[in-house]
N, CA, C and O atoms as a DFTB+ gen file, in Angstrom:
380 C
 N C O
     1  1       0.840      -1.161       0.000
     2  2       0.000       0.000       0.000
     3  2       0.890       1.231       0.000
     4  3       1.909       1.258       0.691
     5  1       0.527       2.227      -0.749
     6  2       1.345       3.416      -0.864
     7  2       0.868       4.491       0.100
     8  3      -0.231       4.408       0.647
     9  1       1.702       5.494       0.299
    10  2       1.316       6.624       1.148
    11  2       0.103       7.330       0.557
    12  3      -0.732       7.856       1.292
    13  1       0.005       7.341      -0.767
    14  2      -1.146       7.962      -1.417
    15  2      -2.425       7.259      -1.005
    16  3      -3.421       7.919      -0.713
    17  1      -2.420       5.915      -0.975
    18  2      -3.590       5.174      -0.551
    19  2      -3.937       5.472       0.894
    20  3      -5.113       5.623       1.223
    21  1      -2.929       5.561       1.775
    22  2      -3.177       5.864       3.176
    23  2      -3.909       7.187       3.314
    24  3      -4.868       7.290       4.078
    25  1      -3.464       8.199       2.583
    26  2      -4.084       9.510       2.658
    27  2      -5.506       9.452       2.136
    28  3      -6.413      10.033       2.732
    29  1      -5.705       8.765       1.041
    30  2      -7.026       8.698       0.430
    31  2      -8.006       7.978       1.344
    32  3      -9.133       8.437       1.526
    33  1      -7.592       6.864       1.917
    34  2      -8.490       6.094       2.765
    35  2      -8.789       6.832       4.055
    36  3      -9.934       6.850       4.505
    37  1      -7.783       7.438       4.652
    38  2      -7.969       8.087       5.944
    39  2      -8.543       9.491       5.814
    40  3      -8.891      10.111       6.819
    41  1      -8.646       9.997       4.599
    42  2      -9.107      11.360       4.397
    43  2     -10.520      11.579       4.887
    44  3     -11.379      10.710       4.734
    45  1     -10.768      12.748       5.482
    46  2     -12.078      13.052       6.045
    47  2     -13.096      13.411       4.966
    48  3     -14.287      13.509       5.260
    49  1     -12.656      13.608       3.727
    50  2     -13.568      13.976       2.660
    51  2     -14.285      12.761       2.065
    52  3     -15.105      12.914       1.159
    53  1     -13.992      11.582       2.555
    54  2     -14.596      10.361       2.049
    55  2     -15.479       9.780       3.152
    56  3     -15.052       9.685       4.302
    57  1     -16.720       9.388       2.803
    58  2     -17.600       8.855       3.837
    59  2     -17.117       7.492       4.333
    60  3     -16.315       6.833       3.672
    61  1     -17.605       7.082       5.483
    62  2     -17.121       5.873       6.154
    63  2     -17.371       4.615       5.330
    64  3     -16.523       3.723       5.310
    65  1     -18.506       4.520       4.654
    66  2     -18.779       3.340       3.826
    67  2     -17.755       3.229       2.708
    68  3     -17.252       2.142       2.424
    69  1     -17.448       4.350       2.077
    70  2     -16.457       4.352       0.997
    71  2     -15.086       3.985       1.532
    72  3     -14.363       3.209       0.907
    73  1     -14.717       4.541       2.695
    74  2     -13.417       4.209       3.284
    75  2     -13.335       2.721       3.609
    76  3     -12.303       2.094       3.371
    77  1     -14.411       2.150       4.152
    78  2     -14.390       0.725       4.480
    79  2     -14.265      -0.115       3.214
    80  3     -13.519      -1.095       3.195
    81  1     -14.983       0.254       2.159
    82  2     -14.859      -0.467       0.879
    83  2     -13.423      -0.393       0.369
    84  3     -12.896      -1.376      -0.151
    85  1     -12.790       0.772       0.517
    86  2     -11.416       0.932       0.060
    87  2     -10.468       0.048       0.868
    88  3      -9.546      -0.549       0.312
    89  1     -10.692      -0.037       2.174
    90  2      -9.861      -0.893       3.020
    91  2      -9.989      -2.342       2.566
    92  3      -8.980      -3.033       2.421
    93  1     -11.210      -2.809       2.342
    94  2     -11.420      -4.182       1.871
    95  2     -10.754      -4.389       0.513
    96  3     -10.099      -5.407       0.289
    97  1     -10.921      -3.427      -0.389
    98  2     -10.334      -3.536      -1.728
    99  2      -8.812      -3.614      -1.659
   100  3      -8.200      -4.406      -2.376
   101  1      -8.204      -2.811      -0.814
   102  2      -6.748      -2.776      -0.718
   103  2      -6.180      -4.015      -0.035
   104  3      -5.101      -4.483      -0.400
   105  1      -6.885      -4.541       0.940
   106  2      -6.370      -5.682       1.703
   107  2      -6.637      -7.026       1.026
   108  3      -5.803      -7.929       1.093
   109  1      -7.772      -7.161       0.385
   110  2      -8.197      -8.473      -0.113
   111  2      -7.870      -8.683      -1.587
   112  3      -8.758      -8.939      -2.401
   113  1      -6.602      -8.575      -1.917
   114  2      -6.182      -8.848      -3.287
   115  2      -5.897     -10.344      -3.431
   116  3      -5.457     -10.994      -2.483
   117  1      -6.150     -10.875      -4.614
   118  2      -5.916     -12.305      -4.831
   119  2      -4.443     -12.564      -5.132
   120  3      -3.628     -11.642      -5.093
   121  1      -4.106     -13.796      -5.427
   122  2      -2.713     -14.178      -5.652
   123  2      -2.083     -13.472      -6.854
   124  3      -0.858     -13.412      -6.961
   125  1      -2.904     -12.941      -7.756
   126  2      -2.405     -12.188      -8.906
   127  2      -2.335     -10.688      -8.629
   128  3      -1.947      -9.911      -9.502
   129  1      -2.712     -10.278      -7.409
   130  2      -2.690      -8.873      -7.046
   131  2      -3.929      -8.102      -7.452
   132  3      -3.957      -6.874      -7.376
   133  1      -4.961      -8.828      -7.886
   134  2      -6.196      -8.173      -8.317
   135  2      -7.129      -7.969      -7.123
   136  3      -7.322      -8.882      -6.320
   137  1      -7.705      -6.775      -7.010
   138  2      -8.647      -6.524      -5.923
   139  2      -9.991      -7.216      -6.201
   140  3     -10.272      -7.580      -7.343
   141  1     -10.806      -7.396      -5.181
   142  2     -12.116      -8.005      -5.408
   143  2     -12.991      -7.090      -6.258
   144  3     -12.925      -5.867      -6.139
   145  1     -13.801      -7.689      -7.108
   146  2     -14.696      -6.906      -7.957
   147  2     -15.716      -6.141      -7.108
   148  3     -16.047      -4.995      -7.411
   149  1     -16.205      -6.775      -6.055
   150  2     -17.183      -6.153      -5.171
   151  2     -16.823      -6.485      -3.728
   152  3     -17.142      -7.573      -3.248
   153  1     -16.166      -5.565      -3.031
   154  2     -15.751      -5.826      -1.659
   155  2     -16.915      -6.222      -0.757
   156  3     -16.732      -6.985       0.192
   157  1     -18.100      -5.715      -1.044
   158  2     -19.268      -6.024      -0.211
   159  2     -19.680      -7.492      -0.302
   160  3     -20.423      -7.977       0.552
   161  1     -19.212      -8.198      -1.317
   162  2     -19.581      -9.610      -1.461
   163  2     -18.500     -10.554      -0.933
   164  3     -18.649     -11.773      -1.007
   165  1     -17.422      -9.996      -0.403
   166  2     -16.329     -10.825       0.108
   167  2     -16.736     -11.539       1.393
   168  3     -17.467     -11.000       2.223
   169  1     -16.243     -12.768       1.531
   170  2     -16.517     -13.562       2.721
   171  2     -15.258     -14.323       3.097
   172  3     -14.625     -14.970       2.263
   173  1     -14.909     -14.229       4.388
   174  2     -13.729     -14.940       4.886
   175  2     -13.904     -16.433       4.645
   176  3     -14.961     -17.001       4.921
   177  1     -12.858     -17.054       4.130
   178  2     -12.889     -18.476       3.826
   179  2     -13.366     -18.786       2.421
   180  3     -13.172     -19.897       1.928
   181  1     -13.990     -17.812       1.771
   182  2     -14.497     -18.011       0.412
   183  2     -13.827     -17.081      -0.591
   184  3     -13.747     -17.407      -1.775
   185  1     -13.352     -15.943      -0.141
   186  2     -12.743     -14.951      -1.016
   187  2     -11.260     -15.242      -1.175
   188  3     -10.526     -15.377      -0.196
   189  1     -10.837     -15.335      -2.426
   190  2      -9.421     -15.554      -2.710
   191  2      -8.613     -14.423      -2.090
   192  3      -8.931     -13.247      -2.268
   193  1      -7.569     -14.789      -1.364
   194  2      -6.720     -13.797      -0.745
   195  2      -7.072     -13.468       0.694
   196  3      -6.298     -12.797       1.377
   197  1      -8.240     -13.931       1.178
   198  2      -8.624     -13.639       2.563
   199  2      -8.242     -14.822       3.436
   200  3      -9.063     -15.686       3.746
   201  1      -6.965     -14.837       3.826
   202  2      -6.463     -15.886       4.706
   203  2      -6.248     -15.295       6.099
   204  3      -6.632     -14.152       6.348
   205  1      -5.645     -16.053       7.000
   206  2      -5.493     -15.595       8.382
   207  2      -4.592     -14.368       8.488
   208  3      -4.863     -13.471       9.286
   209  1      -3.535     -14.319       7.699
   210  2      -2.637     -13.165       7.731
   211  2      -3.349     -11.936       7.188
   212  3      -3.265     -10.857       7.774
   213  1      -4.038     -12.094       6.086
   214  2      -4.774     -10.983       5.494
   215  2      -5.868     -10.507       6.439
   216  3      -6.159      -9.313       6.504
   217  1      -6.469     -11.428       7.166
   218  2      -7.514     -11.060       8.123
   219  2      -6.944     -10.095       9.172
   220  3      -7.568      -9.086       9.498
   221  1      -5.775     -10.409       9.687
   222  2      -5.149      -9.535      10.683
   223  2      -4.756      -8.192      10.072
   224  3      -4.848      -7.160      10.737
   225  1      -4.319      -8.196       8.814
   226  2      -4.002      -6.944       8.126
   227  2      -5.271      -6.104       7.944
   228  3      -5.242      -4.884       8.104
   229  1      -6.364      -6.757       7.613
   230  2      -7.644      -6.072       7.444
   231  2      -8.073      -5.438       8.765
   232  3      -8.490      -4.280       8.793
   233  1      -7.972      -6.185       9.844
   234  2      -8.317      -5.663      11.169
   235  2      -7.446      -4.451      11.501
   236  3      -7.954      -3.431      11.965
   237  1      -6.152      -4.559      11.269
   238  2      -5.231      -3.456      11.569
   239  2      -5.567      -2.213      10.757
   240  3      -5.526      -1.101      11.283
   241  1      -5.899      -2.387       9.483
   242  2      -6.243      -1.239       8.625
   243  2      -7.553      -0.598       9.056
   244  3      -7.681       0.626       9.032
   245  1      -8.533      -1.416       9.451
   246  2      -9.799      -0.862       9.934
   247  2      -9.533      -0.035      11.188
   248  3     -10.030       1.085      11.310
   249  1      -8.757      -0.576      12.110
   250  2      -8.444       0.145      13.344
   251  2      -7.716       1.450      13.041
   252  3      -8.033       2.492      13.614
   253  1      -6.750       1.391      12.149
   254  2      -5.966       2.573      11.789
   255  2      -6.823       3.622      11.082
   256  3      -6.752       4.809      11.401
   257  1      -7.614       3.187      10.146
   258  2      -8.404       4.094       9.315
   259  2      -9.508       4.788      10.112
   260  3      -9.798       5.962       9.883
   261  1     -10.120       4.065      11.044
   262  2     -11.273       4.601      11.763
   263  2     -10.959       4.999      13.201
   264  3     -11.836       5.495      13.908
   265  1      -9.725       4.791      13.640
   266  2      -9.348       5.186      14.988
   267  2     -10.088       4.423      16.064
   268  3     -10.455       4.983      17.097
   269  1     -10.306       3.130      15.817
   270  2     -11.007       2.275      16.768
   271  2     -10.116       1.101      17.139
   272  3      -9.072       0.876      16.527
   273  1     -10.546       0.355      18.154
   274  2      -9.852      -0.868      18.525
   275  2     -10.878      -1.997      18.589
   276  3     -11.811      -1.958      19.391
   277  1     -10.695      -2.990      17.743
   278  2     -11.596      -4.136      17.741
   279  2     -11.196      -5.090      18.854
   280  3     -10.016      -5.382      19.045
   281  1     -12.200      -5.574      19.590
   282  2     -11.880      -6.560      20.625
   283  2     -11.852      -7.947      19.972
   284  3     -12.157      -8.093      18.788
   285  1     -11.487      -8.944      20.748
   286  2     -11.322     -10.291      20.208
   287  2     -12.601     -10.796      19.547
   288  3     -12.543     -11.414      18.484
   289  1     -13.753     -10.541      20.162
   290  2     -15.020     -10.982      19.566
   291  2     -15.248     -10.328      18.210
   292  3     -15.711     -10.983      17.276
   293  1     -14.924      -9.026      18.091
   294  2     -15.075      -8.321      16.812
   295  2     -14.166      -8.931      15.749
   296  3     -14.571      -9.119      14.603
   297  1     -12.940      -9.233      16.145
   298  2     -11.975      -9.808      15.201
   299  2     -12.470     -11.157      14.690
   300  3     -12.376     -11.447      13.497
   301  1     -12.993     -11.969      15.586
   302  2     -13.508     -13.285      15.211
   303  2     -14.772     -13.149      14.363
   304  3     -14.969     -13.902      13.410
   305  1     -15.630     -12.181      14.714
   306  2     -16.915     -12.011      14.020
   307  2     -16.784     -11.357      12.643
   308  3     -17.730     -11.404      11.857
   309  1     -15.649     -10.756      12.337
   310  2     -15.462     -10.084      11.048
   311  2     -15.291     -11.125       9.950
   312  3     -14.194     -11.630       9.714
   313  1     -16.399     -11.433       9.285
   314  2     -16.372     -12.427       8.205
   315  2     -16.823     -11.869       6.870
   316  3     -16.614     -12.496       5.831
   317  1     -17.444     -10.688       6.888
   318  2     -17.933     -10.056       5.663
   319  2     -17.811      -8.538       5.788
   320  3     -17.541      -8.014       6.869
   321  1     -18.010      -7.854       4.690
   322  2     -18.052      -6.396       4.694
   323  2     -19.172      -5.915       5.617
   324  3     -18.983      -4.978       6.393
   325  1     -20.341      -6.559       5.531
   326  2     -21.480      -6.177       6.382
   327  2     -21.126      -6.310       7.860
   328  3     -21.558      -5.497       8.677
   329  1     -20.345      -7.328       8.207
   330  2     -19.888      -7.467       9.591
   331  2     -19.027      -6.271       9.978
   332  3     -19.119      -5.777      11.102
   333  1     -18.191      -5.804       9.053
   334  2     -17.365      -4.631       9.312
   335  2     -18.211      -3.402       9.605
   336  3     -17.898      -2.627      10.509
   337  1     -19.285      -3.225       8.838
   338  2     -20.205      -2.111       9.070
   339  2     -20.829      -2.228      10.457
   340  3     -20.866      -1.253      11.207
   341  1     -21.316      -3.413      10.798
   342  2     -21.949      -3.643      12.096
   343  2     -20.983      -3.355      13.242
   344  3     -21.348      -2.703      14.220
   345  1     -19.757      -3.841      13.118
   346  2     -18.747      -3.641      14.159
   347  2     -18.419      -2.158      14.309
   348  3     -18.329      -1.653      15.428
   349  1     -18.241      -1.462      13.192
   350  2     -17.936      -0.035      13.270
   351  2     -19.076       0.743      13.908
   352  3     -18.834       1.648      14.707
   353  1     -20.308       0.407      13.570
   354  2     -21.464       1.083      14.188
   355  2     -21.480       0.838      15.690
   356  3     -21.753       1.751      16.470
   357  1     -21.186      -0.397      16.095
   358  2     -21.140      -0.725      17.511
   359  2     -20.084       0.111      18.242
   360  3     -20.238       0.439      19.418
   361  1     -19.012       0.447      17.522
   362  2     -17.918       1.228      18.098
   363  2     -18.129       2.744      17.952
   364  3     -17.243       3.535      18.277
   365  1     -19.305       3.133      17.463
   366  2     -19.658       4.561      17.388
   367  2     -19.300       5.259      16.105
   368  3     -19.375       6.486      16.035
   369  1     -18.911       4.515      15.078
   370  2     -18.590       5.118      13.789
   371  2     -19.865       5.179      12.951
   372  3     -20.568       4.178      12.814
   373  1     -20.158       6.334      12.399
   374  2     -21.353       6.488      11.555
   375  2     -21.054       5.940      10.171
   376  3     -20.397       6.585       9.354
   377  1     -21.552       4.735       9.927
   378  2     -21.327       4.045       8.650
   379  2     -22.654       3.890       7.944
   380  3     -22.709       3.335       6.847
């Protein structure tokens, strides 16, 4: 990920749903480096590139981008984009 991507994702001019989609797109690339066609349809265990290491990278990027800290239950429960939205709302982020 480049510094340009960090600025774009963390920028306040982008709404939270868009930022979350960008985080999923940047983290969940397949073995050829291609991002998912639709981040909202990604599912852990089914999406190419979403392995245990990538899962932790996704969690770290969500925490960094939104200034939150996911607890162990949130980390385990994060299996889809929709789960990410639910978790962020629970943590007070307007998504």
